[in-house]
Short mmCIF file of C-alpha atoms in Angstrom, two decimals:
data_model
loop_
_atom_site.label_atom_id
_atom_site.label_comp_id
_atom_site.label_asym_id
_atom_site.label_seq_id
_atom_site.Cartn_x
_atom_site.Cartn_y
_atom_site.Cartn_z
CA UNK D 132 7.82 -43.11 25.88
CA UNK D 133 4.08 -43.62 26.87
CA UNK D 134 2.02 -42.80 23.96
CA UNK D 135 -0.12 -39.75 24.52
CA UNK D 136 -3.18 -40.18 22.42
CA UNK D 137 -5.69 -37.55 21.59
CA UNK D 138 -7.92 -38.51 24.81
CA UNK D 139 -5.04 -38.85 27.01
CA UNK D 140 -3.84 -35.38 26.11
CA UNK D 141 -7.35 -34.01 26.85
CA UNK D 142 -7.64 -35.83 30.04
CA UNK D 143 -4.19 -34.35 31.14
CA UNK D 144 -5.51 -30.74 30.41
CA UNK D 145 -8.89 -31.43 32.02
CA UNK D 146 -9.60 -28.74 34.37
CA UNK D 147 -7.14 -26.23 32.85
CA UNK D 148 -9.57 -24.32 30.98
CA UNK D 149 -11.15 -22.02 33.54
CA UNK D 150 -15.07 -22.11 33.81
CA UNK D 151 -15.50 -18.35 34.40
CA UNK D 152 -14.71 -17.83 30.71
CA UNK D 153 -17.79 -17.74 28.57
CA UNK D 154 -19.44 -21.24 27.05
CA UNK D 155 -18.01 -19.70 23.66
CA UNK D 156 -14.34 -19.36 24.68
CA UNK D 157 -14.54 -22.74 26.48
CA UNK D 158 -15.77 -24.33 23.13
CA UNK D 159 -13.26 -22.52 21.23
CA UNK D 160 -10.29 -23.60 23.62
CA UNK D 161 -11.34 -27.09 23.41
CA UNK D 162 -11.66 -27.02 19.56
CA UNK D 163 -8.11 -25.58 19.49
CA UNK D 164 -6.89 -28.07 22.00
CA UNK D 165 -7.90 -30.95 20.04
CA UNK D 166 -6.59 -29.31 16.81
CA UNK D 167 -3.24 -28.92 18.34
CA UNK D 168 -3.31 -32.45 19.89
CA UNK D 169 -3.84 -33.99 16.38
CA UNK D 170 -1.10 -31.99 14.79
CA UNK D 171 1.17 -32.65 17.45
CA UNK D 172 0.97 -36.71 17.13
CA UNK D 173 1.19 -36.02 13.46
CA UNK D 174 4.63 -34.17 13.97
CA UNK D 175 5.96 -36.69 16.40
CA UNK D 176 5.26 -39.53 14.03
CA UNK D 177 7.07 -38.03 11.16
CA UNK D 178 9.96 -37.04 13.02
CA UNK D 179 10.36 -40.13 15.08
CA UNK D 180 10.09 -42.25 11.72
CA UNK D 181 13.22 -39.99 10.60
CA UNK D 182 15.17 -40.57 13.81
CA UNK D 183 14.38 -44.06 14.28
CA UNK D 184 13.71 -43.70 18.12
CA UNK D 185 11.09 -42.45 20.40
CA UNK D 186 11.36 -39.09 21.67
CA UNK D 187 11.75 -38.46 25.86
CA UNK D 188 8.18 -37.29 27.35
CA UNK D 189 8.00 -34.71 30.07
CA UNK D 190 4.59 -33.58 31.42
CA UNK D 191 4.46 -30.76 33.93
CA UNK D 192 1.64 -28.86 35.83
CA UNK D 193 1.99 -25.21 36.72
CA UNK D 194 0.42 -24.24 40.12
CA UNK D 195 -0.79 -20.90 38.77
CA UNK D 196 -3.02 -22.71 36.01
CA UNK D 197 -2.20 -24.95 33.10
CA UNK D 198 0.67 -27.10 32.28
CA UNK D 199 2.21 -28.82 29.54
CA UNK D 200 3.20 -31.79 27.62
CA UNK D 201 6.71 -31.93 25.90
CA UNK D 202 8.69 -34.51 23.85
CA UNK D 203 12.05 -33.98 22.85
CA UNK D 204 15.01 -35.71 21.35
CA UNK D 205 18.59 -34.70 22.07
CA UNK D 206 21.65 -36.14 20.28
CA UNK D 207 19.78 -38.26 18.11
CA UNK D 208 21.58 -39.99 14.98
CA UNK D 209 19.70 -37.40 12.61
CA UNK D 210 18.30 -34.57 15.15
CA UNK D 211 20.62 -32.98 17.51
CA UNK D 212 17.89 -31.21 19.49
CA UNK D 213 14.28 -31.23 18.59
CA UNK D 214 11.15 -30.88 20.51
CA UNK D 215 7.15 -30.82 20.07
CA UNK D 216 5.38 -28.94 22.91
CA UNK D 217 1.49 -28.47 23.76
CA UNK D 218 0.93 -26.42 26.88
CA UNK D 219 -1.73 -24.08 28.34
CA UNK D 220 -1.37 -21.07 30.67
CA UNK D 221 -4.09 -19.79 32.61
CA UNK D 222 -4.44 -17.38 35.64
CA UNK D 223 -3.59 -14.12 37.19
CA UNK D 224 -0.50 -12.59 34.85
CA UNK D 225 2.11 -10.07 36.04
CA UNK D 226 1.38 -6.28 35.06
CA UNK D 227 4.51 -6.61 32.61
CA UNK D 228 2.92 -9.36 30.78
CA UNK D 229 -0.59 -7.68 30.98
CA UNK D 230 1.10 -4.40 29.26
CA UNK D 231 2.64 -6.65 26.45
CA UNK D 232 -0.85 -8.15 25.88
CA UNK D 233 -2.61 -4.97 25.95
CA UNK D 234 -0.19 -3.88 23.33
CA UNK D 235 -0.59 -6.90 21.18
CA UNK D 236 -4.07 -6.79 21.00
CA UNK D 237 -3.78 -3.34 20.13
CA UNK D 238 -6.37 -2.24 22.49
CA UNK D 239 -7.35 1.77 22.72
CA UNK D 240 -8.65 1.84 26.40
CA UNK D 241 -6.54 2.16 29.23
CA UNK D 242 -5.04 -0.95 31.34
CA UNK D 243 -7.26 -0.18 34.27
CA UNK D 244 -10.42 0.33 32.20
CA UNK D 245 -9.55 -2.90 30.33
CA UNK D 246 -8.45 -5.75 32.38
CA UNK D 247 -10.00 -7.29 35.54
CA UNK D 248 -8.35 -7.24 38.60
CA UNK D 249 -7.23 -10.82 38.40
CA UNK D 250 -6.13 -10.38 34.67
CA UNK D 251 -7.85 -13.62 33.70
CA UNK D 252 -5.97 -15.10 30.85
CA UNK D 253 -6.15 -18.13 28.86
CA UNK D 254 -3.17 -19.30 26.17
CA UNK D 255 -2.79 -22.62 24.57
CA UNK D 256 0.37 -23.09 22.26
CA UNK D 257 1.70 -25.79 19.91
CA UNK D 258 5.43 -25.43 19.33
CA UNK D 259 7.70 -27.63 17.38
CA UNK D 260 11.42 -26.48 16.93
CA UNK D 261 13.97 -28.95 14.69
CA UNK D 262 17.72 -28.80 14.92
CA UNK D 263 19.45 -31.59 12.70
CA UNK D 264 23.02 -32.91 12.95
CA UNK D 265 23.51 -32.25 9.29
CA UNK D 266 24.46 -28.66 8.51
CA UNK D 267 22.82 -28.64 5.29
CA UNK D 268 19.43 -29.00 7.20
CA UNK D 269 17.73 -25.68 7.91
CA UNK D 270 16.48 -25.36 11.66
CA UNK D 271 12.71 -25.17 11.68
CA UNK D 272 10.68 -23.36 14.06
CA UNK D 273 6.75 -23.44 14.12
CA UNK D 274 4.45 -21.97 16.81
CA UNK D 275 0.84 -21.71 16.81
CA UNK D 276 -1.00 -19.91 19.50
CA UNK D 277 -4.71 -18.91 21.05
CA UNK D 278 -4.74 -16.19 23.65
CA UNK D 279 -7.72 -14.77 25.29
CA UNK D 280 -8.14 -12.04 27.91
CA UNK D 281 -10.89 -11.16 30.20
CA UNK D 282 -11.99 -7.52 30.34
CA UNK D 283 -13.68 -5.28 33.13
CA UNK D 284 -16.85 -4.90 31.67
CA UNK D 285 -17.40 -8.81 31.35
CA UNK D 286 -16.03 -9.17 27.43
CA UNK D 287 -13.37 -11.14 26.52
CA UNK D 288 -11.00 -10.72 23.64
CA UNK D 289 -9.37 -13.59 21.67
CA UNK D 290 -6.65 -13.78 19.11
CA UNK D 291 -4.74 -15.98 16.98
CA UNK D 292 -1.07 -15.75 16.37
CA UNK D 293 1.93 -17.60 14.89
CA UNK D 294 5.21 -18.33 13.14
CA UNK D 295 6.53 -20.76 10.74
CA UNK D 296 10.44 -20.17 9.18
CA UNK D 297 13.35 -21.86 8.52
CA UNK D 298 17.25 -20.86 9.61
CA UNK D 299 19.67 -22.39 7.36
CA UNK D 300 23.62 -22.31 7.61
CA UNK D 301 23.66 -22.87 3.79
CA UNK D 302 21.69 -21.31 1.24
CA UNK D 303 19.88 -23.75 -0.93
CA UNK D 304 17.45 -21.93 -3.22
CA UNK D 305 15.13 -24.66 -4.24
CA UNK D 306 14.59 -25.52 -0.43
CA UNK D 307 13.82 -21.56 0.23
CA UNK D 308 11.29 -21.88 -2.84
CA UNK D 309 9.73 -24.76 -1.91
CA UNK D 310 9.02 -23.35 2.01
CA UNK D 311 8.02 -20.23 0.74
CA UNK D 312 5.77 -21.52 -2.15
CA UNK D 313 3.99 -23.76 0.20
CA UNK D 314 3.39 -21.29 2.74
CA UNK D 315 2.11 -19.02 0.01
CA UNK D 316 -0.20 -21.34 -1.73
CA UNK D 317 -1.74 -22.23 1.94
CA UNK D 318 -2.38 -18.46 2.54
CA UNK D 319 -3.61 -17.59 -0.90
CA UNK D 320 -6.43 -20.09 -0.28
CA UNK D 321 -7.70 -17.75 2.52
CA UNK D 322 -6.51 -14.23 1.60
CA UNK D 323 -4.25 -13.06 -1.19
CA UNK D 324 -3.04 -10.47 0.92
CA UNK D 325 -2.00 -12.98 3.72
CA UNK D 326 1.34 -14.15 2.30
CA UNK D 327 3.20 -10.99 1.30
CA UNK D 328 2.12 -9.19 4.73
CA UNK D 329 2.89 -12.11 6.82
CA UNK D 330 6.41 -12.79 5.00
CA UNK D 331 7.37 -9.08 5.32
CA UNK D 332 5.93 -9.19 9.10
CA UNK D 333 8.42 -12.22 9.54
CA UNK D 334 11.42 -10.61 7.93
CA UNK D 335 10.97 -7.62 10.10
CA UNK D 336 10.34 -9.59 13.45
CA UNK D 337 13.26 -12.02 12.81
CA UNK D 338 15.86 -9.01 12.38
CA UNK D 339 18.66 -8.93 14.55
CA UNK D 340 19.72 -5.10 14.50
CA UNK D 341 23.28 -5.30 15.82
CA UNK D 342 24.15 -7.87 13.38
CA UNK D 343 22.23 -6.17 10.12
CA UNK D 344 20.65 -9.39 9.31
CA UNK D 345 17.72 -11.46 9.60
CA UNK D 346 17.90 -14.77 11.94
CA UNK D 347 17.36 -17.03 8.80
CA UNK D 348 15.08 -17.14 5.50
CA UNK D 349 11.77 -16.32 7.31
CA UNK D 350 8.51 -17.65 6.23
CA UNK D 351 5.40 -16.10 7.85
CA UNK D 352 4.56 -14.40 11.15
CA UNK D 353 1.30 -13.27 12.18
CA UNK D 354 -0.65 -12.07 15.49
CA UNK D 355 -3.82 -10.24 16.41
CA UNK D 356 -5.95 -12.24 14.36
CA UNK D 357 -9.46 -11.86 16.19
CA UNK D 358 -10.84 -15.39 17.10
CA UNK D 359 -14.40 -14.09 16.64
CA UNK D 360 -14.29 -14.82 12.98
CA UNK D 361 -14.56 -18.46 11.69
CA UNK D 362 -12.12 -17.86 8.78
CA UNK D 363 -9.14 -16.94 11.36
CA UNK D 364 -9.67 -20.32 12.75
CA UNK D 365 -9.85 -21.93 9.32
CA UNK D 366 -6.36 -20.19 8.91
CA UNK D 367 -4.66 -21.12 11.90
CA UNK D 368 -6.11 -24.91 11.10
CA UNK D 369 -4.29 -24.61 7.73
CA UNK D 370 -1.26 -23.50 9.12
CA UNK D 371 -0.76 -26.32 11.50
CA UNK D 372 -1.78 -28.81 8.49
CA UNK D 373 1.05 -27.09 6.64
CA UNK D 374 3.94 -27.78 9.01
CA UNK D 375 4.86 -30.96 7.77
CA UNK D 376 4.47 -30.32 3.98
CA UNK D 377 6.44 -27.15 4.13
CA UNK D 378 9.29 -28.64 6.45
CA UNK D 379 9.40 -32.36 6.01
CA UNK D 380 10.61 -32.71 2.34
CA UNK D 381 13.81 -30.37 3.04
CA UNK D 382 14.62 -32.26 6.06
CA UNK D 383 14.63 -35.46 4.19
CA UNK D 384 16.32 -34.29 1.37
CA UNK D 385 19.44 -32.60 3.28
CA UNK D 386 19.64 -34.95 6.25
CA UNK D 387 22.04 -37.45 4.45
CA UNK D 388 24.11 -34.95 2.59
CA UNK D 389 27.85 -35.25 3.26
CA UNK D 390 29.42 -32.33 5.35
CA UNK D 391 32.67 -31.26 6.39
CA UNK D 392 34.27 -29.96 9.90
CA UNK D 393 34.21 -26.58 8.24
CA UNK D 394 30.67 -26.68 7.77
CA UNK D 395 29.93 -27.84 11.12
CA UNK D 396 32.13 -24.96 12.57
CA UNK D 397 29.94 -22.48 10.47
CA UNK D 398 26.66 -23.94 11.48
CA UNK D 399 27.97 -23.37 15.35
CA UNK D 400 28.34 -19.53 14.39
CA UNK D 401 24.82 -19.65 12.73
CA UNK D 402 23.42 -21.10 15.94
CA UNK D 403 25.14 -18.08 17.67
CA UNK D 404 23.10 -15.87 15.97
CA UNK D 405 20.06 -17.85 16.42
CA UNK D 406 20.59 -17.54 20.12
CA UNK D 407 21.32 -14.04 20.10
CA UNK D 408 17.90 -13.13 18.51
CA UNK D 409 16.05 -15.81 20.88
CA UNK D 410 17.81 -14.43 24.18
CA UNK D 411 17.75 -10.75 23.16
CA UNK D 412 14.85 -9.97 21.03
CA UNK D 413 12.14 -12.83 20.78
CA UNK D 414 8.90 -11.62 22.70
CA UNK D 415 7.50 -14.97 23.13
CA UNK D 416 10.71 -16.22 25.10
CA UNK D 417 10.53 -12.94 27.21
CA UNK D 418 6.55 -13.27 27.63
CA UNK D 419 7.41 -17.12 29.16
CA UNK D 420 10.26 -15.80 31.14
CA UNK D 421 7.76 -13.49 33.01
CA UNK D 422 5.20 -16.08 33.82
CA UNK D 423 5.49 -17.35 37.29
CA UNK D 424 5.78 -20.97 37.32
CA UNK D 425 6.49 -21.63 33.58
CA UNK D 426 8.90 -24.45 33.01
CA UNK D 427 11.99 -23.06 31.96
CA UNK D 428 13.23 -26.33 30.31
CA UNK D 429 10.47 -26.00 28.05
CA UNK D 430 10.55 -22.35 27.38
CA UNK D 431 14.41 -22.85 26.37
CA UNK D 432 13.80 -25.86 24.19
CA UNK D 433 14.21 -24.05 21.27
CA UNK D 434 17.87 -23.21 21.62
CA UNK D 435 20.50 -24.89 19.33
CA UNK D 436 22.40 -27.50 21.67
CA UNK D 437 25.67 -25.86 20.91
CA UNK D 438 26.75 -22.68 19.45
CA UNK D 439 29.86 -20.75 18.79
CA UNK D 440 31.29 -17.09 18.86
CA UNK D 441 34.58 -15.96 17.57
CA UNK D 442 36.20 -12.65 16.89
CA UNK D 443 35.10 -11.02 13.33
CA UNK D 444 34.88 -14.35 12.08
CA UNK D 445 33.39 -13.05 8.66
CA UNK D 446 33.14 -15.63 5.66
CA UNK D 447 35.19 -15.04 2.92
CA UNK D 448 33.63 -13.12 0.18
CA UNK D 449 32.23 -14.97 -2.67
CA UNK D 450 31.82 -18.49 -0.54
CA UNK D 451 29.01 -20.24 0.39
CA UNK D 452 28.92 -19.02 3.85
CA UNK D 453 28.91 -15.43 2.32
CA UNK D 454 25.96 -16.43 -0.32
CA UNK D 455 23.67 -17.00 2.69
CA UNK D 456 24.94 -13.82 4.88
CA UNK D 457 24.13 -11.67 1.71
CA UNK D 458 20.68 -12.93 1.52
CA UNK D 459 20.20 -12.68 5.27
CA UNK D 460 21.30 -8.74 4.83
CA UNK D 461 18.84 -8.25 2.13
CA UNK D 462 16.01 -10.90 2.38
CA UNK D 463 14.61 -12.10 -1.15
CA UNK D 464 11.19 -12.90 -2.37
CA UNK D 465 11.20 -16.92 -2.82
CA UNK D 466 7.75 -17.28 -3.86
#
């Protein structure tokens, strides 16, 4: 795989940030891009060390504006499907997407009064999803983003959002505690209200209504943090720098555990739940599907490599599988 240094990444995305945005937005975008490029390299290096092999590199450009750099590992010795993606999307958006962003940004003005004719938009995102072969390793999902919309009056509204969560097949309380405590400690350095607020938001967001359970053990989910406040960038930066310390110790501790065919079969069922949520309820996936020219392989890379559905395959009461389901139906406070 060709090494993508920070400078090569910046060169690849050169010209992707529209010049008709304000100098302030362009400076912010450059700052975000440099942060995401740095963290991308750190994630990639650590995951490649664990796998003992390099990931496949794929770059793509979007005719409507923007592009992305994706690295992916499929069917490795440790990682069954894992990706790290850095992308930029710009240009005119379909009205359905504009309506979604209008609601997400909590704007009080009408759509006609708010957005320019061309719906000028800029989005930068860093995503990392880890699915390991060992069913004792929880899947990890991490996504951080920066979005800006240009308004009719010439002003620009920008905000940060993100999610950091784990999705185990088996409940390991010390892993859940480590993950949540790491996130809480990070959040508390910025605002004591962040962790309880964003943890609750995460549990509610990743709820599967037709199953009556959450997708996993959660973490934090946040959106609509205005980019005008320097403290919000600092929080986003802290989130980016917390991905590895929150998740890597869990991955390393469980990846060599012994497991059975029965445990693999149960993990396949949990993968089915993961897929159900992503395809039916995940707003980020729906957002991407509505964007013309967005590479579908990148958009769907978060899906587990295999999944299983059966008829009424409820776990035996009191089993380890049932222990997880009970927590998914009634989320706990781990930190």
